[in-house]
Coordinates of C-alpha atoms in Angstrom, one line a residue:
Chain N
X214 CA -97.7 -26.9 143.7
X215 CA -94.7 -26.8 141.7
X216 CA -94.8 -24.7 138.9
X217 CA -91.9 -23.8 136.7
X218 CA -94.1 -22.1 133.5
X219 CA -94.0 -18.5 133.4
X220 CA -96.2 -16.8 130.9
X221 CA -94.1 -14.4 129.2
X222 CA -90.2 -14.5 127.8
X223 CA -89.9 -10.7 129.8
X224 CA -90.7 -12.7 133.1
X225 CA -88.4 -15.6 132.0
X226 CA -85.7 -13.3 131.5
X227 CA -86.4 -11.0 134.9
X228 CA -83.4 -10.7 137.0
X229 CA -80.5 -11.6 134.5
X230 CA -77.8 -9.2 135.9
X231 CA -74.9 -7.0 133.8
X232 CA -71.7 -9.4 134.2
X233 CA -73.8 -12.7 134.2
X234 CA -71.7 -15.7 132.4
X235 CA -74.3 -16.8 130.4
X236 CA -74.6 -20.7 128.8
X237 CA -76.5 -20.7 125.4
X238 CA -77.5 -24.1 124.0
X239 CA -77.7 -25.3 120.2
X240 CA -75.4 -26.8 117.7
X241 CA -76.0 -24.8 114.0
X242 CA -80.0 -24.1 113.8
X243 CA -80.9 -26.6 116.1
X244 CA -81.8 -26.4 119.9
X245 CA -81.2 -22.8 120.1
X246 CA -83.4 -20.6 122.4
X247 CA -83.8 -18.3 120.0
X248 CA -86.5 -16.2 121.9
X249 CA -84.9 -16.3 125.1
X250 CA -81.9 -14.3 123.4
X251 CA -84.2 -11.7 121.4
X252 CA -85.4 -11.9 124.9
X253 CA -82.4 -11.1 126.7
X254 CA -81.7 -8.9 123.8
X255 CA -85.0 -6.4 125.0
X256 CA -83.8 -7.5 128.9
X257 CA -80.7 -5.4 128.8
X258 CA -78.5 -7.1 130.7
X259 CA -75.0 -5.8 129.7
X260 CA -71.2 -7.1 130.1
X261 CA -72.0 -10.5 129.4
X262 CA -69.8 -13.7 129.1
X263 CA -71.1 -15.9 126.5
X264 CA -70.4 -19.5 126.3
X265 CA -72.0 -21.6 123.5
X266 CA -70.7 -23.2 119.9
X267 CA -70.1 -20.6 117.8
X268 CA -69.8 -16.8 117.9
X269 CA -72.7 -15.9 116.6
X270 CA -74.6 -15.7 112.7
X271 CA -75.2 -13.0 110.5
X272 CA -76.8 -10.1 112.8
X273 CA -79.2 -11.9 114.8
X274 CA -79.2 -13.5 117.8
X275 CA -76.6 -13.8 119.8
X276 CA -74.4 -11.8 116.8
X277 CA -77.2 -8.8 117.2
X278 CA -76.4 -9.4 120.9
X279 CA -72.4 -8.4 120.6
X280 CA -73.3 -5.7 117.9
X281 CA -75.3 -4.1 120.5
X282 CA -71.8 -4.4 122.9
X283 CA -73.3 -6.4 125.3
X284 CA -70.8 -9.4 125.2
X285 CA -67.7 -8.8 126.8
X286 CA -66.2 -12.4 126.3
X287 CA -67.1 -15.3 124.3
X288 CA -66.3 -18.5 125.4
X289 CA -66.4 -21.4 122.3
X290 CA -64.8 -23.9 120.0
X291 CA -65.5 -22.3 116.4
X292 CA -65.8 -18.8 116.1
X293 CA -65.9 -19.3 113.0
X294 CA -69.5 -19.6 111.2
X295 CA -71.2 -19.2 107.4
X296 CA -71.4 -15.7 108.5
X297 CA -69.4 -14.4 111.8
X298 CA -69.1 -10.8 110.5
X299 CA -69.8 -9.3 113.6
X300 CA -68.0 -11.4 116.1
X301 CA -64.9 -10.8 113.8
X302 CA -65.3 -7.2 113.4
X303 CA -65.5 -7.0 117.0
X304 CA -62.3 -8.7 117.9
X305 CA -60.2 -7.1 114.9
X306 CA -60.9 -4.4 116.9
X307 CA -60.2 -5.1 120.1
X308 CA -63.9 -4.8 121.7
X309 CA -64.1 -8.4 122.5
X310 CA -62.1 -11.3 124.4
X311 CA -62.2 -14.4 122.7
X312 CA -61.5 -18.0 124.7
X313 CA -60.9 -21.0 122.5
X314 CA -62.4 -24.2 124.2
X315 CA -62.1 -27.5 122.1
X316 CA -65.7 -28.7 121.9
X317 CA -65.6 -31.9 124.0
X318 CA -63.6 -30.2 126.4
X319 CA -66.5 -27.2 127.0
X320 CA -68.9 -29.8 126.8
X321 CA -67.5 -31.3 130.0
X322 CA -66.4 -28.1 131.9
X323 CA -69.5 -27.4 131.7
X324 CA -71.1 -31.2 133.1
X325 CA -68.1 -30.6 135.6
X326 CA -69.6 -27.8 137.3
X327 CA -73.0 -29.1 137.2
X328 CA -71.8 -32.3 138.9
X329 CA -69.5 -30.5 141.5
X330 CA -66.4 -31.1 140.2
X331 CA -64.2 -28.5 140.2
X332 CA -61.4 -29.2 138.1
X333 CA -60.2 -32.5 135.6
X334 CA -57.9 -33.9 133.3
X335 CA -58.2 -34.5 129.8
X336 CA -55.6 -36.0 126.6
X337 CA -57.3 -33.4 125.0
X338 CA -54.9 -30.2 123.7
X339 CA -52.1 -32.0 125.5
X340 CA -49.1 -30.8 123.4
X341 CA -51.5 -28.2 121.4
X342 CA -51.0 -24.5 121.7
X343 CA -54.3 -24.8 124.0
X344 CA -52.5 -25.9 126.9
X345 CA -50.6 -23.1 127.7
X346 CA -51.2 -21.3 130.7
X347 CA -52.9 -24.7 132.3
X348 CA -51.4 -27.4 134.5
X349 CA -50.0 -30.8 132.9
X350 CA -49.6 -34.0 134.4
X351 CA -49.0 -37.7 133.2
X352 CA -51.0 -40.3 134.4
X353 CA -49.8 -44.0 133.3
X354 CA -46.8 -42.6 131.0
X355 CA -49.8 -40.3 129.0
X356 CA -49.9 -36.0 129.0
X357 CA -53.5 -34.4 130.1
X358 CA -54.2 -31.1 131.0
X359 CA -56.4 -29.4 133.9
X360 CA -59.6 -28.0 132.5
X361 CA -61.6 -26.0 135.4
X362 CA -65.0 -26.0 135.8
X363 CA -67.4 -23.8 133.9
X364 CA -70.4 -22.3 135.9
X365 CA -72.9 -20.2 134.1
X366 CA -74.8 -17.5 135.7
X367 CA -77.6 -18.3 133.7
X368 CA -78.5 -21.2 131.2
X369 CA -80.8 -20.1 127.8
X370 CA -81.8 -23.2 126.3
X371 CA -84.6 -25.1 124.3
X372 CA -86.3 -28.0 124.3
X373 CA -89.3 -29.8 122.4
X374 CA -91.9 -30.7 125.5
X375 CA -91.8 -29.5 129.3
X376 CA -94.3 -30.1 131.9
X377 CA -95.0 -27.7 134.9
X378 CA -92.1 -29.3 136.8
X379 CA -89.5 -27.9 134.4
X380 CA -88.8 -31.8 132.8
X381 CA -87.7 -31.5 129.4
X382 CA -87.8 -33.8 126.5
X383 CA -85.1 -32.8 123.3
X384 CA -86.4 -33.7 119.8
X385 CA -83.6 -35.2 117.2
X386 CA -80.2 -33.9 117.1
X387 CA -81.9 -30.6 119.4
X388 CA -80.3 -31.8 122.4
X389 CA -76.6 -31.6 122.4
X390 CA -75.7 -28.4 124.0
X391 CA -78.9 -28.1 125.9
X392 CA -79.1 -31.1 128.7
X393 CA -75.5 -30.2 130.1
X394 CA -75.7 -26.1 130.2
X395 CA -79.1 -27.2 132.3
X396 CA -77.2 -28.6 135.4
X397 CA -74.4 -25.9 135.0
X398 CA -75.9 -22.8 135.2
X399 CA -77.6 -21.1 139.0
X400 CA -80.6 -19.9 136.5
X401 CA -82.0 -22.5 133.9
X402 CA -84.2 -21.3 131.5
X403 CA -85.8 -23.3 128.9
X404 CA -87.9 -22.4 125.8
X405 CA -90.4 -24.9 124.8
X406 CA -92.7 -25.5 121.6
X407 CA -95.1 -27.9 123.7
X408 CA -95.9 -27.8 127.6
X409 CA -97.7 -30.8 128.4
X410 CA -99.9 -32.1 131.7
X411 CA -97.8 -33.5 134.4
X412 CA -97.3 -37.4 133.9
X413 CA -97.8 -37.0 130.2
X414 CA -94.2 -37.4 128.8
X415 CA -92.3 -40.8 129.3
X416 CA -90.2 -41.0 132.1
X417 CA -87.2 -42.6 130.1
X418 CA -88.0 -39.7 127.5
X419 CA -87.6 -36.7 129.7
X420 CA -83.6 -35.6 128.7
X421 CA -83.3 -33.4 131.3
X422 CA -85.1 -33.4 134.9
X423 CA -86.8 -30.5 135.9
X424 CA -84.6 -30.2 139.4
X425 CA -81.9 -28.6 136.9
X426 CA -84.8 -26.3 135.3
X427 CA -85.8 -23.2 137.0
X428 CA -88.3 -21.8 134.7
X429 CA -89.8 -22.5 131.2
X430 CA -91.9 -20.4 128.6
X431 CA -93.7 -21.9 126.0
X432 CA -92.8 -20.4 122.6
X433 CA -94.2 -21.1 119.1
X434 CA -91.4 -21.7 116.6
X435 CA -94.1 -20.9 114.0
X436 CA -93.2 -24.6 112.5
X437 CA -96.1 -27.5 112.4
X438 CA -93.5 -29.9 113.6
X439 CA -94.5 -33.5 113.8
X440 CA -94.2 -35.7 116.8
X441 CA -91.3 -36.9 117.5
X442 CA -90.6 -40.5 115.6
X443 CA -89.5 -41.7 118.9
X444 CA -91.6 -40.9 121.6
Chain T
X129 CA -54.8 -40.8 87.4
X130 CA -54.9 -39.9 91.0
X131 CA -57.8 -40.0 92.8
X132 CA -61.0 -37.6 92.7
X133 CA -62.5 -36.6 95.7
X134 CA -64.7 -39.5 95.6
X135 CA -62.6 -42.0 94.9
X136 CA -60.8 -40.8 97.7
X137 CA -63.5 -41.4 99.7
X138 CA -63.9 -44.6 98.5
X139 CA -60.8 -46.0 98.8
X140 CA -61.1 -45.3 102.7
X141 CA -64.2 -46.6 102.4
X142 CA -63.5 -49.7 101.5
X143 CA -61.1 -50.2 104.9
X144 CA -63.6 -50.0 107.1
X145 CA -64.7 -53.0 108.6
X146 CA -67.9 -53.7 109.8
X147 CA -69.4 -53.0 113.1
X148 CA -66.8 -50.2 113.7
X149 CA -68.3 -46.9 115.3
X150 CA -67.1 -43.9 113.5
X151 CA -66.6 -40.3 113.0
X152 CA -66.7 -38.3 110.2
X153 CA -64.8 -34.9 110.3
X154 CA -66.4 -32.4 108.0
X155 CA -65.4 -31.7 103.9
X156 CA -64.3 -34.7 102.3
X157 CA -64.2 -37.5 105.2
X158 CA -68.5 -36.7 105.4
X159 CA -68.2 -38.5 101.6
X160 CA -66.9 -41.6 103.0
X161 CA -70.2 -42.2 104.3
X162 CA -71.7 -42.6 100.6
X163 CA -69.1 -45.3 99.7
X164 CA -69.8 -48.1 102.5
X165 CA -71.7 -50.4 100.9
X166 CA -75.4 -50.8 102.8
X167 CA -74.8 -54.9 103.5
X168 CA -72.3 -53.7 106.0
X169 CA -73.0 -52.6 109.1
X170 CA -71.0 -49.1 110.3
X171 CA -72.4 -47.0 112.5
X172 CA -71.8 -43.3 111.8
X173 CA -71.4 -40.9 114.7
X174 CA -71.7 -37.2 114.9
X175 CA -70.3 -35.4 117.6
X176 CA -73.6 -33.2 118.2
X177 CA -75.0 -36.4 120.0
X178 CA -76.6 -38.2 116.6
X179 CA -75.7 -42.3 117.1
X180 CA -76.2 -44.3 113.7
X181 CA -76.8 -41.9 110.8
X182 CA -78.4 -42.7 107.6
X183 CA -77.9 -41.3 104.3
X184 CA -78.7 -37.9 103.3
X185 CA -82.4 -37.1 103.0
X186 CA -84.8 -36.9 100.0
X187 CA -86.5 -33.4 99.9
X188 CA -89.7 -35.0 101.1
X189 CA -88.3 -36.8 104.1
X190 CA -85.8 -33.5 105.4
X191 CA -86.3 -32.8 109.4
X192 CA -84.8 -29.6 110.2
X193 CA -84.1 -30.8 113.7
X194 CA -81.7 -33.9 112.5
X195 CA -78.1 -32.2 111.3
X196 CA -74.5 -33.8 111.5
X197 CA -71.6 -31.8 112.9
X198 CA -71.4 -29.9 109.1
X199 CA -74.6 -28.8 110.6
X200 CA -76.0 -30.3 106.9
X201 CA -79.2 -32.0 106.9
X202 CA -79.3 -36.3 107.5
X203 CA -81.3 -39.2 108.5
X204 CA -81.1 -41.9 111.1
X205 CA -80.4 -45.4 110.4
X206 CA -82.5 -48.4 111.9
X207 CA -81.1 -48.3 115.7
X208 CA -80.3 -44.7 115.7
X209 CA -80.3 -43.4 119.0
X210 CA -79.5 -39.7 120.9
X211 CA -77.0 -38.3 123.2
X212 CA -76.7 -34.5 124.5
X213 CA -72.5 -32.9 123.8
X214 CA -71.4 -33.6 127.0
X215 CA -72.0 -37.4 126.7
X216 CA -71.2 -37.7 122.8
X217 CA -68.0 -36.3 123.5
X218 CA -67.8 -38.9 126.7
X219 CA -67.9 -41.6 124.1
X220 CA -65.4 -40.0 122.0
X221 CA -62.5 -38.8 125.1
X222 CA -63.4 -42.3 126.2
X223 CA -62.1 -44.9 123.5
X224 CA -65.5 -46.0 122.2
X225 CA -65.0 -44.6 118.7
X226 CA -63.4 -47.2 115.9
X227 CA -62.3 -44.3 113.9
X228 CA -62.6 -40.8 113.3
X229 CA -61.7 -39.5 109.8
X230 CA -60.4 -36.0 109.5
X231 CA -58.9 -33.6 106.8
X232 CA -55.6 -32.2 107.6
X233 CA -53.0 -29.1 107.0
X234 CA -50.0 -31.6 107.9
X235 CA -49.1 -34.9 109.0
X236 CA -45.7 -35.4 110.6
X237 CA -43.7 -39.1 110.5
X238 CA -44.1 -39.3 114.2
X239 CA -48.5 -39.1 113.8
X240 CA -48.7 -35.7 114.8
X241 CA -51.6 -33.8 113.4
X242 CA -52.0 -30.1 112.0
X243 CA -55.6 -29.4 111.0
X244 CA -56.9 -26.5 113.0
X245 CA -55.2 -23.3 112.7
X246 CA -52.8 -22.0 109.3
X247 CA -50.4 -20.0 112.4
X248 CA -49.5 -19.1 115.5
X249 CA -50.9 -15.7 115.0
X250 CA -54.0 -16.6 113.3
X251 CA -56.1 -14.8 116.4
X252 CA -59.2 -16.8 116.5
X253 CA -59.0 -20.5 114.8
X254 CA -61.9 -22.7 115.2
X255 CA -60.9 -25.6 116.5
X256 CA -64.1 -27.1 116.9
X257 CA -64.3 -31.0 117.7
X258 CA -60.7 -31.7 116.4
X259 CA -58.8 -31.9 119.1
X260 CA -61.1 -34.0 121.4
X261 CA -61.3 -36.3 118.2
X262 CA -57.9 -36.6 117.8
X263 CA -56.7 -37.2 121.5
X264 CA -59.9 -39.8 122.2
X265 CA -60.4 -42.5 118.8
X266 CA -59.4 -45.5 118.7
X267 CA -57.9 -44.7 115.1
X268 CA -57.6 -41.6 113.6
X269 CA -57.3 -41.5 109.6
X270 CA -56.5 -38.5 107.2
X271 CA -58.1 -38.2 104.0
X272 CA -56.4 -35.4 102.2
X273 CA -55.2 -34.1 99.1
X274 CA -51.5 -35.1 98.9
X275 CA -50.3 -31.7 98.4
X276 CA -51.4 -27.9 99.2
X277 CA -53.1 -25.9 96.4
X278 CA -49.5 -24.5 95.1
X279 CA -47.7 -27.9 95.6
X280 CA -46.1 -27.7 98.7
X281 CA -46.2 -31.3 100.6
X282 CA -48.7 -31.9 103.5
X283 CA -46.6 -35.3 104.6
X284 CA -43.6 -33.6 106.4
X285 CA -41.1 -34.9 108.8
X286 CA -42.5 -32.1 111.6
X287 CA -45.4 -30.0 111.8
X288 CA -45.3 -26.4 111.0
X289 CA -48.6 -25.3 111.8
X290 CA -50.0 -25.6 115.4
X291 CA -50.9 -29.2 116.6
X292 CA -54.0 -30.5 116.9
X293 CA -53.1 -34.0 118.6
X294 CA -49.6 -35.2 119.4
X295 CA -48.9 -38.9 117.6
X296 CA -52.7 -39.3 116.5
X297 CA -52.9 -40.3 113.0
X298 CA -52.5 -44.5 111.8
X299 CA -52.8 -43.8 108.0
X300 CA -53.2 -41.2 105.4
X301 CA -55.3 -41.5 102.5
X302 CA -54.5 -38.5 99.6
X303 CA -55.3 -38.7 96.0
X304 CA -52.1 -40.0 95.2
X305 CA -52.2 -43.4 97.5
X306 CA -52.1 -44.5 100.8
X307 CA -49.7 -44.4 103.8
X308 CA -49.3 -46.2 106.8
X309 CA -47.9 -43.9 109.7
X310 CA -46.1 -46.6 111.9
X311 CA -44.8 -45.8 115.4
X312 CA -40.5 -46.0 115.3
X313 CA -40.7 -46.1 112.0
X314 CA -42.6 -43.2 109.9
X315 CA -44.3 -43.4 106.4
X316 CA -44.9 -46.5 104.6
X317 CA -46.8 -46.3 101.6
X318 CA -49.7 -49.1 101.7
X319 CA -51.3 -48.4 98.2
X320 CA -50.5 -47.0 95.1
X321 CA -53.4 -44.7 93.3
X322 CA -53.6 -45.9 89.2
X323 CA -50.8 -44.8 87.3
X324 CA -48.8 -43.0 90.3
X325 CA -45.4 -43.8 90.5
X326 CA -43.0 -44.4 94.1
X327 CA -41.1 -41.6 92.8
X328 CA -44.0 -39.4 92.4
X329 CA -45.6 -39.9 95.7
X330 CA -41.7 -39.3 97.0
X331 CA -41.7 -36.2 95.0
X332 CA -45.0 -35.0 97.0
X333 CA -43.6 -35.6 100.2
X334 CA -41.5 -34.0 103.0
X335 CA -40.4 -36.8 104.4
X336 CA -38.9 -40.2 104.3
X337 CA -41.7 -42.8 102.4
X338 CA -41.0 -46.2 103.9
X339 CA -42.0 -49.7 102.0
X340 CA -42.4 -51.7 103.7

């Protein structure tokens, strides 16, 4: 029998190694895997590369995360945030390497190295202070620029419903991030409000398959969320 | 009287046609979005995978888990539907977006857009969506003010500031008017705001206004 719910965050988190690349889902408060990183936070896994949005909020989360010296690298498109004090106390002072990625552009390094590709071109940064250091080429009289692929030791992310296969449904805008860092990452872990009986969620509503899902813990958000509208 | 913020964002609204599929960069362009009026049909995209979004919520109908790229609070409009970042941003690199608005630090005669990062040594810009934006709409549009804070024109004949796209933007709205940015041939003022004069809007600008 297939089983892909483990019944604690501790044993969701087991294994994550010092070095790990890891891929964090969310866009602003939504679709973040919150517990996982409090999680990975009590975990201690050390020397990390962190990809995700932003660098971080406040001193929670993923900005506790880099207080704690944890994060070597970041990897995102806006460091920037209501409240990035740490992440830009940290790099004024040298204790953190920071890697600009335009959002569409991370978005699909990522999908690239779930789908096996390892390398494409995009218009996107062509002629920008982004390109440098990558390859250019024109195709059809236009500039793009090589983007490699972005694999991530491990994939944090959350999700509205799962069922014992690891198939995950994404309420409202809680998706972005989350479907793609699920095929790109070795390790796929997925925080859920609801796990539900095999054959109970739609088919057409499951966002991301449970082949690209290694394990899933159920977590209350503490919120009395309604049904999705759409399912 | 130049334009208000509002006005600004009315006066683009009222170019949009209907049935076009567009982006909203965050500050002022997000207002445009109040000024469509609701008999026509525009579908409002936001890049963190939201398809048709409605107006802003009423306290009782707020979802925390529907946000636009601001990462401010909205609702879905009647044939709303979802896509994760990797494919939002598929739609956008790929040509299916009418229009994205955006603000801007600079726009150059030849299109080019500045609207990311104030220097080469600012150390760690957010560049966010912008760039993808820029290289994949159909259209991009600037809505702006015409000049910085102490005066200094944001219409110049080349960019100062780091690029965000190369030869990206088709027209510029400010609070002064609006400006057509043609290939071979630079600015041409469009539209006058009440009471602004040519010379003004020449005045306000770095480079060569066109008219016609």
């Amino acid at each position: 029998m297939i089983n892909k719910i483990v019944q604690s965050v501790a044993a969701a988190l087991a294994g994550v190694k010092d070095g790990s690349t890891v891929l964090i889902g969310g866009f602003g408060s939504v679709g973040q895997p919150d517990v996982l990183i409090e999680g990975l936070i009590e975990q201690g896994a050390g020397n990390l590369t962190a990809v995700l949005n932003n660098a971080g909020v406040g001193r929670v989360g993923v900005a506790r995360l880099m207080e704690l010296g944890r994060v070597r690298k970041i990897i995102c498109s806006f460091p920037r945030s209501s409240d990035p004090v740490v992440f830009e106390t940290l790099y004024r002072e040298g204790r953190i390497e920071l890697e600009i990625v335009p959002q569409g552009t991370l978005a699909e390094r990522i999908r690239a190295a779930g789908a096996g590709v390892p390398a494409f071109y995009t218009a996107t940064a062509a002629g920008t202070p982004l390109e440098r250091g990558k390859e250019t080429r024109d195709f059809d009289g236009k500039r793009y620029v090589m983007e490699r692929a972005l694999k991530g030791d491990v994939a944090l992310i959350e999700a509205w419903e799962a069922d014992r296969w690891g198939n995950l449904v994404y309420r409202g805008s809680g998706g972005n991030f989350n479907p793609v860092m699920a095929m790109g990452a070795e390790l796929t872990i997925a925080q859920v409000q609801h796990v539900r009986e095999l054959g109970a969620l739609h088919p057409h509503m499951i966002g991301t398959p449970g082949v690209y899902v290694n394990r899933v813990v159920q977590v209350d958000r503490g919120g009395d969320w309604l049904r999705p509208e759409l399912s | 009287m130049p334009f208000n913020r509002d006005q600004m964002a009315r006066r683009l609204a009222d170019d949009v046609p209907e049935g076009w599929c567009v982006n909203l960069g965050i500050g002022i362009p997000t207002m445009v979005a109040n000024h469509v009026p609701a008999e026509r049909e525009v579908i409002f995209q936001s890049e963190n995978g939201v398809i048709g979004m409605g107006p802003a919520p009423s306290k009782e109908n707020e979802d925390p888990w529907l946000i636009n790229a601001g990462k401010q609070l909205i609702t879905l409009a009647k044939g709303a539907s979802f896509v994760g970042h990797a494919d939002s941003f598929a739609m956008i690199r790929g040509g299916h977006i009418d229009l994205c608005v955006l603000g801007a630090f600079e726009v150059a005669e030849n299109g080019d857009l500045a609207n990311w990062a104030t220097s080469e040594n600012d150390t760690a810009p957010a560049v966010g969506g912008a760039m993808d934006l820029a290289a994949g709409a159909k259209q991009v549009w600037v809505l702006m003010e015409h000049t910085t804070k102490d005066g200094r024109p944001k219409l110049v004949e080349r960019c100062g500031y780091p690029l965000t796209g190369l030869a990206c933007v088709r027209r510029i709205y400010t609070n002064l008017g609006v400006i057509d940015v043609l290939p071979e041939k630079g600015f041409v003022v469009r539209d006058l705001a009440p009471g602004v004069t040519l010379d003004e809007l020449r005045a306000k600008s770095g480079a060569t206004l066109h008219t016609n």
